[in-house]
Tab-separated table of C-alpha atoms and ligand atoms in Angstrom:
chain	number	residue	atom	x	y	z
D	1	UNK	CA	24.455	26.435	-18.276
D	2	UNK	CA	28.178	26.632	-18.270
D	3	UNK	CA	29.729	26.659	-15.089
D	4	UNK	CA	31.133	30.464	-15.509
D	5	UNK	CA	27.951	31.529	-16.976
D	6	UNK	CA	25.485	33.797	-15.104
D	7	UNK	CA	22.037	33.823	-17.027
D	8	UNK	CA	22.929	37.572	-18.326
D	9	UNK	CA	24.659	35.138	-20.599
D	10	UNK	CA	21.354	33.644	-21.799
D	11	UNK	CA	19.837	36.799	-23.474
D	12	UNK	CA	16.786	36.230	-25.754
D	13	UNK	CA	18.347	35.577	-28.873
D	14	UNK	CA	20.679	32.340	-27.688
D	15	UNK	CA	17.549	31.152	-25.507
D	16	UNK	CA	15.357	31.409	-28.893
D	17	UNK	CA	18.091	29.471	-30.704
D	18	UNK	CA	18.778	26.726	-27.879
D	19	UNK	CA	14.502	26.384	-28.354
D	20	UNK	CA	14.735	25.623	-31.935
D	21	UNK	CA	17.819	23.406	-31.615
D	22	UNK	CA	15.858	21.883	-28.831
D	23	UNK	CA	12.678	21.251	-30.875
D	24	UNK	CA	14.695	20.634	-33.907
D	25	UNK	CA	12.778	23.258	-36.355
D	26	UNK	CA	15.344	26.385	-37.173
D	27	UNK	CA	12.351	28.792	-37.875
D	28	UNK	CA	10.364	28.283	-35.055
D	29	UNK	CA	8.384	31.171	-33.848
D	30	UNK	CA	9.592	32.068	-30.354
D	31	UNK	CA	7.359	34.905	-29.195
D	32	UNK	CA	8.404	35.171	-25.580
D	33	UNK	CA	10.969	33.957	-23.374
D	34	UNK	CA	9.174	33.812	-20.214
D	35	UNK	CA	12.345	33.449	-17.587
D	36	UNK	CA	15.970	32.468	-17.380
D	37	UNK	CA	17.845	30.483	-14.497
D	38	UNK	CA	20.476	29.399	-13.705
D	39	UNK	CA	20.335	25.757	-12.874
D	40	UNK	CA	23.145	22.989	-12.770
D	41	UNK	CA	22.821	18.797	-12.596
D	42	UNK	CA	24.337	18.637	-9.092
D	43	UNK	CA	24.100	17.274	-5.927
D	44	UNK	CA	23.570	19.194	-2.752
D	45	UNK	CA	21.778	17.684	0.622
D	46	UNK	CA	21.186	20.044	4.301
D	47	UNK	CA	23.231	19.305	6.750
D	48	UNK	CA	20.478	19.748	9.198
D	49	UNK	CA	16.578	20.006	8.020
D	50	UNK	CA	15.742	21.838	10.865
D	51	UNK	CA	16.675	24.828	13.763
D	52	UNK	CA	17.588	23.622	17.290
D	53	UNK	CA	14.522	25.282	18.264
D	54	UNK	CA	12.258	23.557	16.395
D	55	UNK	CA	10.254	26.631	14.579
D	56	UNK	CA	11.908	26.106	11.062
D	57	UNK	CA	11.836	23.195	9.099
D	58	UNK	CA	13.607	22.501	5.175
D	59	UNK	CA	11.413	20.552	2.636
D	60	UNK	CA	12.114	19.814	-0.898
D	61	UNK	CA	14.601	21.354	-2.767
D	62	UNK	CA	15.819	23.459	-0.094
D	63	UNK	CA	16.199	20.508	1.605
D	64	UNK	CA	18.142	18.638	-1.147
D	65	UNK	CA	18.889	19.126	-4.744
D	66	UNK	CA	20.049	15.677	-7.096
D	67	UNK	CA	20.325	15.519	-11.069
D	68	UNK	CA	17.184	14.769	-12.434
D	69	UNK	CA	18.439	11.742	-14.410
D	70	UNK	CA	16.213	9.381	-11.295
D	71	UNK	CA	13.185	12.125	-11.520
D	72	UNK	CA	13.253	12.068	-7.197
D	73	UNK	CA	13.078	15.492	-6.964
D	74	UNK	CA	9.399	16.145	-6.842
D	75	UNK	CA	8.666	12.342	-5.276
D	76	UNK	CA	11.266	13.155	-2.349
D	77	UNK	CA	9.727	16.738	-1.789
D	78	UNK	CA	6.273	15.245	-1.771
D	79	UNK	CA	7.595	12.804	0.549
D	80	UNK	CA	8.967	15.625	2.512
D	81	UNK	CA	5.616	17.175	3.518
D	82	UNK	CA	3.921	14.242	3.842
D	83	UNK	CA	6.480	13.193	6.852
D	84	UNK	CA	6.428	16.466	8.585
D	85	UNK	CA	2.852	17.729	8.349
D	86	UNK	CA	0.865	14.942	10.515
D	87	UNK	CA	4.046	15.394	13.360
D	88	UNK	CA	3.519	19.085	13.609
D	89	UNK	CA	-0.406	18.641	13.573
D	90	UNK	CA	0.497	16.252	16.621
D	91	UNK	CA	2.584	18.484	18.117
D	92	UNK	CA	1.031	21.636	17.856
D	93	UNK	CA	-1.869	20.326	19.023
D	94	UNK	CA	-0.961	19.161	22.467
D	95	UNK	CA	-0.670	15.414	21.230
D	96	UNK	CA	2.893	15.012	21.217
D	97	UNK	CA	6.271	16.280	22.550
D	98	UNK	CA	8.369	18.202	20.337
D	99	UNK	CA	10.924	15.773	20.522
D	100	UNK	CA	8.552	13.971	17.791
D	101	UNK	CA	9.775	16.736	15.338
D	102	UNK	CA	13.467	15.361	15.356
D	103	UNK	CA	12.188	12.295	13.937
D	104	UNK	CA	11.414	14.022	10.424
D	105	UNK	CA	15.067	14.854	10.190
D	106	UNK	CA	16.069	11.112	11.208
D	107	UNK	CA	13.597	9.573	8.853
D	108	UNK	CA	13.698	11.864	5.455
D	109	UNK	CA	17.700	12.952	5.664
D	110	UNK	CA	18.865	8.970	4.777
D	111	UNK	CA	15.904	8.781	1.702
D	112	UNK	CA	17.381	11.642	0.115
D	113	UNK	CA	21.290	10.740	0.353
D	114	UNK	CA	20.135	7.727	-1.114
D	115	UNK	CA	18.427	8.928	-3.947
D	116	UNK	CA	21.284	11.511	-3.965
D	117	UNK	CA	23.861	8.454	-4.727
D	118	UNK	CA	21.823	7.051	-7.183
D	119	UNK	CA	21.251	10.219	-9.397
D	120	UNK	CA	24.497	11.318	-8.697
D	121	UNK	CA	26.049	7.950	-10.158
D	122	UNK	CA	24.329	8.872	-13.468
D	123	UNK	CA	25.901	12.076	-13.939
D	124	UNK	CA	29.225	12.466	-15.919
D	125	UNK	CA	31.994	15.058	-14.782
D	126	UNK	CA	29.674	17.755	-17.276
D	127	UNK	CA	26.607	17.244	-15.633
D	128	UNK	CA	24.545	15.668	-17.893
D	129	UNK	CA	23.241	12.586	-18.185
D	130	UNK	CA	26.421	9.637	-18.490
D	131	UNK	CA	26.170	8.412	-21.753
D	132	UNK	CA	27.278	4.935	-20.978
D	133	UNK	CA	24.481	4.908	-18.405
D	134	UNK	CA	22.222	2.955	-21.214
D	135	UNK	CA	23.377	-0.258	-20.184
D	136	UNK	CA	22.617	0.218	-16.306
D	137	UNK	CA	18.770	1.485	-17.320
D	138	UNK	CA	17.780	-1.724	-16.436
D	139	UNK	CA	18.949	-2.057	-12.983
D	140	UNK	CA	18.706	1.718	-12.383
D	141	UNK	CA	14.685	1.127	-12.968
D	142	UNK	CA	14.358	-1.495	-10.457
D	143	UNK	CA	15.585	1.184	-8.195
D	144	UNK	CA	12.405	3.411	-9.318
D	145	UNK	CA	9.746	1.215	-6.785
D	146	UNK	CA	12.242	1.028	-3.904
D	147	UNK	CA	13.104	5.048	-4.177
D	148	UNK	CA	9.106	5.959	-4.219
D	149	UNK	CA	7.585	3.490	-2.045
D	150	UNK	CA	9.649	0.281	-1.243
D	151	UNK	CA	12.287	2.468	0.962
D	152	UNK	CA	11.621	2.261	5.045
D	153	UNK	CA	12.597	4.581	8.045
D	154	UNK	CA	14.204	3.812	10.535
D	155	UNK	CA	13.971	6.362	14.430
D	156	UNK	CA	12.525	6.483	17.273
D	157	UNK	CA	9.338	5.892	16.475
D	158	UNK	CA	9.464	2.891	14.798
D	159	UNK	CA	9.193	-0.025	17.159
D	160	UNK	CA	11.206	-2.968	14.952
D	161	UNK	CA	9.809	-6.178	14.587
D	162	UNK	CA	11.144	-8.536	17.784
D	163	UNK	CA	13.614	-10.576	15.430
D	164	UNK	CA	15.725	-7.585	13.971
D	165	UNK	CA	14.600	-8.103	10.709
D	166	UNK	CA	16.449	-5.109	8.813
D	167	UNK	CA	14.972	-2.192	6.871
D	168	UNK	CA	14.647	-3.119	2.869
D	169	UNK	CA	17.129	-2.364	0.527
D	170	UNK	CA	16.736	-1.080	-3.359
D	171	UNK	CA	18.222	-4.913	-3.869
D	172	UNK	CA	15.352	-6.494	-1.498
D	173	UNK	CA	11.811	-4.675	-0.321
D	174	UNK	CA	8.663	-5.892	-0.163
D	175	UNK	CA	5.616	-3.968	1.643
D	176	UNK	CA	4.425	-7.133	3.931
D	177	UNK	CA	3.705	-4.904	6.788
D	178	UNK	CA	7.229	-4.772	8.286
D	179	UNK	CA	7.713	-1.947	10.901
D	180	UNK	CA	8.693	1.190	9.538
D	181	UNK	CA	7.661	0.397	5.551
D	182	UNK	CA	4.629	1.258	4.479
D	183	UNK	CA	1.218	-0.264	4.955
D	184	UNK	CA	0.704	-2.597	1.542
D	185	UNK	CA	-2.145	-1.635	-0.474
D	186	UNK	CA	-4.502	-4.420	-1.400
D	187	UNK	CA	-7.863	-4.422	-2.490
D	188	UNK	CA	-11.002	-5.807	-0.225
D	189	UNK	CA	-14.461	-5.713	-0.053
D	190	UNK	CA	-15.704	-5.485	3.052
D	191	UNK	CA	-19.498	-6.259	3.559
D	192	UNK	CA	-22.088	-7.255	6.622
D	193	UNK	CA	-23.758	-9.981	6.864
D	194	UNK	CA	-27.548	-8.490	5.394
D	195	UNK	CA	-25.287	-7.814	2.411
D	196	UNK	CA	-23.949	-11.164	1.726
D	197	UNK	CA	-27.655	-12.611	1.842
D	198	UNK	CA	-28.723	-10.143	-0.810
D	199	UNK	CA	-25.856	-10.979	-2.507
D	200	UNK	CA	-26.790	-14.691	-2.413
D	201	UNK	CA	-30.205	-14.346	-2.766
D	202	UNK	CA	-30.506	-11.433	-5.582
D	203	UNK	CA	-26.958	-12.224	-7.208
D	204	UNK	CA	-26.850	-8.486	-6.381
D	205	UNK	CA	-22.864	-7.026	-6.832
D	206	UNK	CA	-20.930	-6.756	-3.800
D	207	UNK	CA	-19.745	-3.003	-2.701
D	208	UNK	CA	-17.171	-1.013	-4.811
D	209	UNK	CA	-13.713	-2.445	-3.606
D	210	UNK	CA	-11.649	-0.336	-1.411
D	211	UNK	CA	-8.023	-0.407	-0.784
D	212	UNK	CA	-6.240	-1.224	2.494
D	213	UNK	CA	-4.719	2.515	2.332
D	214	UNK	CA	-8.098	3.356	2.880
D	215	UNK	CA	-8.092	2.527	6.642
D	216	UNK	CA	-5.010	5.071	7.232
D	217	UNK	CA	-6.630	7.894	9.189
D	218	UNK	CA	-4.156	10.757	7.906
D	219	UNK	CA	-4.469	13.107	11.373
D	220	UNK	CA	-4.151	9.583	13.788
D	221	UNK	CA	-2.580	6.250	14.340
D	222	UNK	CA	-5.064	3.330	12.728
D	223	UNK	CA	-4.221	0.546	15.431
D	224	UNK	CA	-5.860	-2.615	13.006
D	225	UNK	CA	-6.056	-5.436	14.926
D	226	UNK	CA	-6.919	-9.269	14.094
D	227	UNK	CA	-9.142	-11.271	16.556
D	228	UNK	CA	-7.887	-12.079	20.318
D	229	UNK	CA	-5.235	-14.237	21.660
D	230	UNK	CA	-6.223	-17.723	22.757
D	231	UNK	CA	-6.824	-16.538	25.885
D	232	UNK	CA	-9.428	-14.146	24.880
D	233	UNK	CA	-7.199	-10.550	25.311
D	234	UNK	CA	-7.236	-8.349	22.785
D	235	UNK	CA	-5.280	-5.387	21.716
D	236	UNK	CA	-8.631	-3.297	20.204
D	237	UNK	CA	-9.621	-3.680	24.337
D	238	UNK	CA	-6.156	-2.672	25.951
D	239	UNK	CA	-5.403	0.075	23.807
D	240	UNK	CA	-8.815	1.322	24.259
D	241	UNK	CA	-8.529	0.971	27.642
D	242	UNK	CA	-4.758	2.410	28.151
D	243	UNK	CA	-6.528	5.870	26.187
D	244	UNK	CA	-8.835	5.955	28.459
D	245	UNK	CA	-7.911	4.872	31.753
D	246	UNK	CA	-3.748	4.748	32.178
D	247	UNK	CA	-2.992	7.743	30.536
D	248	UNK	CA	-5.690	10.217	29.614
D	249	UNK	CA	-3.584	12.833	27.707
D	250	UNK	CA	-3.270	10.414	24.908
D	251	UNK	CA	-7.133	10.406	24.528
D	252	UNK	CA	-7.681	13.681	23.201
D	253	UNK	CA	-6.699	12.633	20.135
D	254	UNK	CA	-8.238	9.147	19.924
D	255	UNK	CA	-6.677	6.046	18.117
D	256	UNK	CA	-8.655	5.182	14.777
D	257	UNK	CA	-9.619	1.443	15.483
D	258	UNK	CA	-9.953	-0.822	12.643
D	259	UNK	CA	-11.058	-4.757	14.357
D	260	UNK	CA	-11.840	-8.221	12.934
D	261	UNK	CA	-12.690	-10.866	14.709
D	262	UNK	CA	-14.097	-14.312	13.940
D	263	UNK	CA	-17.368	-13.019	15.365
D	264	UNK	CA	-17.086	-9.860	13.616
D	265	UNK	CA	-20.122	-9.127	11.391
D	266	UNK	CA	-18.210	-7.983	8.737
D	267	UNK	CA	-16.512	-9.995	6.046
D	268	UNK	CA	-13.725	-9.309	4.244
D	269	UNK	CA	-12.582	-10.596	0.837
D	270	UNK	CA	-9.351	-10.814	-0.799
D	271	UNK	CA	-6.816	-10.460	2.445
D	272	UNK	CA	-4.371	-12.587	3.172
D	273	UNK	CA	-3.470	-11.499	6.736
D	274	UNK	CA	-0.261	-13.431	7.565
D	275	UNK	CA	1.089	-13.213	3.987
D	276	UNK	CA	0.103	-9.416	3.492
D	277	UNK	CA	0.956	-8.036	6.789
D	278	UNK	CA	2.410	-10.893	8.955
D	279	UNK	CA	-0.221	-11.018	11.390
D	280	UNK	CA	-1.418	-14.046	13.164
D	281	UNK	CA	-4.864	-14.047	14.948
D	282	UNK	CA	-4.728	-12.189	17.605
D	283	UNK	CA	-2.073	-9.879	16.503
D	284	UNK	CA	-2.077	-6.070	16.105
D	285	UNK	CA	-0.216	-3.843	13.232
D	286	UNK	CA	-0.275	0.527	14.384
D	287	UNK	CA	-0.119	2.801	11.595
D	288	UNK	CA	1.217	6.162	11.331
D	289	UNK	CA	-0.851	9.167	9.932
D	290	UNK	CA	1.416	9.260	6.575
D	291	UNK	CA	0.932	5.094	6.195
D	292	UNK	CA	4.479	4.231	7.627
D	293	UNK	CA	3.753	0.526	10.005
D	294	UNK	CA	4.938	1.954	13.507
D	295	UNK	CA	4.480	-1.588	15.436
D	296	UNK	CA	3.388	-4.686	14.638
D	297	UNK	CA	2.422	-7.056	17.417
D	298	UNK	CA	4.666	-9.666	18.440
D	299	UNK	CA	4.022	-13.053	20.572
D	300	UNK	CA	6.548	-11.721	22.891
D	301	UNK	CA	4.444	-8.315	23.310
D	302	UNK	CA	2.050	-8.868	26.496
D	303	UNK	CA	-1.613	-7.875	25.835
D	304	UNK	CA	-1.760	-6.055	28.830
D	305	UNK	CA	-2.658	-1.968	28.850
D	306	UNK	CA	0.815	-1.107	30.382
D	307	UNK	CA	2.442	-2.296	27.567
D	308	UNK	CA	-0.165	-0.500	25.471
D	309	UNK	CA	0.474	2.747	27.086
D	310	UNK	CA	4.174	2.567	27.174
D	311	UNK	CA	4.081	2.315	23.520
D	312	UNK	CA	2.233	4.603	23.165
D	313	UNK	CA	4.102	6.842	25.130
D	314	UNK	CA	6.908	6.270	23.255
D	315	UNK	CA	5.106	7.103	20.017
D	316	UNK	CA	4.228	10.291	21.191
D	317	UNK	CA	7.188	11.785	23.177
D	318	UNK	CA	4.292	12.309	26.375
J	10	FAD	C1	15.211	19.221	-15.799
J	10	FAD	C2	14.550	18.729	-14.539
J	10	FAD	C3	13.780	17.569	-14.575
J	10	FAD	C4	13.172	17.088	-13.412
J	10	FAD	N1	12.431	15.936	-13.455
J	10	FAD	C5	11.849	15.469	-12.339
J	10	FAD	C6	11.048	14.285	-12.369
J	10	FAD	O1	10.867	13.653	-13.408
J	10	FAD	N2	10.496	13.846	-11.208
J	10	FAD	C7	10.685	14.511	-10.036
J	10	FAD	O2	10.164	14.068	-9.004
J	10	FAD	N3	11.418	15.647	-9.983
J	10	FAD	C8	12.002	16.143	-11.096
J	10	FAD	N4	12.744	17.294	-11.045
J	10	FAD	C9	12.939	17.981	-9.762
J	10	FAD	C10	11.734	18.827	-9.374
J	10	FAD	O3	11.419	19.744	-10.399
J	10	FAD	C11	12.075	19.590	-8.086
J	10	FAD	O4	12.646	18.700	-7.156
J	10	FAD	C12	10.829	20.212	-7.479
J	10	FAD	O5	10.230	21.111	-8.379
J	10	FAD	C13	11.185	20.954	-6.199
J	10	FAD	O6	10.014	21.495	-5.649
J	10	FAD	P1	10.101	22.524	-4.476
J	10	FAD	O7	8.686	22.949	-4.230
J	10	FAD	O8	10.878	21.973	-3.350
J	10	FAD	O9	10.963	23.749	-5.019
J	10	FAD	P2	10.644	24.704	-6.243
J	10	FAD	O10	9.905	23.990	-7.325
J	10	FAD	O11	11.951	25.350	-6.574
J	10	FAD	O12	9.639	25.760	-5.637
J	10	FAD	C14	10.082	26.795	-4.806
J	10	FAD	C15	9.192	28.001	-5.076
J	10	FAD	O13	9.503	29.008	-4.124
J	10	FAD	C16	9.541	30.252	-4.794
J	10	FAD	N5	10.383	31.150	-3.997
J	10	FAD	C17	11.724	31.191	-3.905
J	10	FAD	N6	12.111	32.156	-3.073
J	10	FAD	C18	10.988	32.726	-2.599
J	10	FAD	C19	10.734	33.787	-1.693
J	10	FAD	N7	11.718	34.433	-1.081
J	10	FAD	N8	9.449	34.105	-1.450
J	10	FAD	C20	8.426	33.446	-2.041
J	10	FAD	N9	8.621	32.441	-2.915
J	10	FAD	C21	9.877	32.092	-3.187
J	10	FAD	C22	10.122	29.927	-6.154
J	10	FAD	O14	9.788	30.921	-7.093
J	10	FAD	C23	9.433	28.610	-6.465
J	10	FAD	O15	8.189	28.791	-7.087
J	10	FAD	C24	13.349	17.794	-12.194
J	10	FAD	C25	14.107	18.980	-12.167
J	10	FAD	C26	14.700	19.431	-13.326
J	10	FAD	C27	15.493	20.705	-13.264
């Protein structure tokens, strides 16, 4: 649509035309023209995605509009919703101080000025598509992982990793369970012991495979935690205890606990858990409801259930 036009400019007859020249057959049979919009290849991001007060939130395209040319519309909508729905759950449940709804503002704004740039870069003065953009296809599809899953956030509740490690960029990401990127997916079968003797004995096939995503609980944090320290402290036992004992608000919506330990009587196959999330034995990783690594565990971090609770009183604005 020209920039002057209004879509009384688009009455049947020139949208039944623009169809055929579209499809590329002049006689097509048009029976009905169901709608017309006006729509433009443009930029246009919220200044704010949210009221002071807290009771009104923008997702999606009200939130932010970009040229379709990087198709981040949809994903960054999606992506939208996913952010904000588990941090109202928390909040309007008791779980968490309202202060935790800032965060969705902090965290989704920067994803969608990026993939604002991007598109935007693509576009020619028109609005369509640039048509020397054929030789940057290549690097412009790189950018496709980073924009949908290889991006990280960056606020408040994201407790970085002790040696300032920065967030990825579209030039350099890699999900290896870095705080504030998302948990990586890998495939493991996880089976007890009476299964591995059938599975000896009978040659019987292990369990269907699951995927590491699987652990996420979507309404809680998933604290996963690897073993004990060499002193024998754990972080499944002070978390567990900081819920319960040091600060009992917390425990009304308990912490989904995923623990291994060299005694455990499970077994899993296929993880690597330094190279896929960077833990050590006797490390922890704490997952957000949407997937996003909150903490990871670092040798500096005391295994102690003060530190437990502060954390998790940062994590939930209590
Ligand atoms: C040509 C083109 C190609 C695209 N390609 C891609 C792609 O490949 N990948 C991708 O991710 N994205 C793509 N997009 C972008 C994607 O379509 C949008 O980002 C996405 O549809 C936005 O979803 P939304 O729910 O936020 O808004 P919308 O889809 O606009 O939905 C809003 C809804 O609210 C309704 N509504 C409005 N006002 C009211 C009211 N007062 N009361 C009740 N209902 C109301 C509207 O009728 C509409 O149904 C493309 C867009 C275009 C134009």
């Amino acid at each position: 649509m020209g920039r002057n036009e209004t879509a009384k400019d688009y009455p049947k007859e020139r949208c039944v035309e623009l169809v055929r020249a579209a499809v590329g057959i002049d006689t097509l049979v048009v029976d009905e023209i169901k709608g017309a919009m006006p729509w433009w290849s443009t930029v246009r991001l919220a200044t704010r995605y949210g009221t002071p007060d807290r009771h009104v939130f923008l997702a999606g395209d009200a939130a932010h509009v970009f040229p379709p040319w990087g198709g981040f519309g949809a994903n960054a909508g999606i992506a939208d919703a996913h952010n904000l729905v588990w941090k109202l759950v928390h909040v309007i449940n008791g779980w968490s101080g309202e202060e935790l709804l800032d965060t969705y503002e902090t965290e989704r704004r920067p994803i969608a000025q990026r993939a604002a740039s991007i598109s935007a870069a693509m576009n020619d003065e028109r609005g369509l598509m640039r048509l020397n953009t054929i030789s940057i296809i290549p690097s412009f599809l790189q950018l496709i992982p980073y924009m949908t899953v290889g991006y990280g956030y960056n606020s408040s509740i994201i407790i970085g990793d002790d040696d300032g490690s920065s967030l990825p960029t579209p030039k350099s990401y890699d999900l290896c369970g870095r705080p504030g990127t998302r948990i990586p997916h890998k495939w493991i079968d996880e089976i007890d012991e009476e299964k591995v003797k059938e599975y000896e004995e009978d040659g019987e096939e292990l369990i269907e495979p699951k995927s590491t995503l699987d652990w996420v609980d979507p309404c809680t944090y998933t604290l996963i935690t690897f073993g004990e320290d060499k002193k024998g402290n754990s972080w499944d036992q002070v978390f567990k205890k900081a819920l319960k004992e040091e600060n009992p608000s917390h425990f009304k919506r308990p912490i989904n606990h995923i623990n291994y330990t060299k005694e455990t009587q499970y077994l899993l196959i296929g993880l690597d858990w330094k190279k896929d999330f960077g833990l050590d034995y006797g490390n922890a990783l704490l997952v957000r409801p949407d997937g996003f690594i909150a903490w990871r565990s670092s040798s500096k971090d005391p295994i102690t259930t003060e530190f437990a609770s502060s954390l998790l009183s940062i994590l939930h604005y209590k």
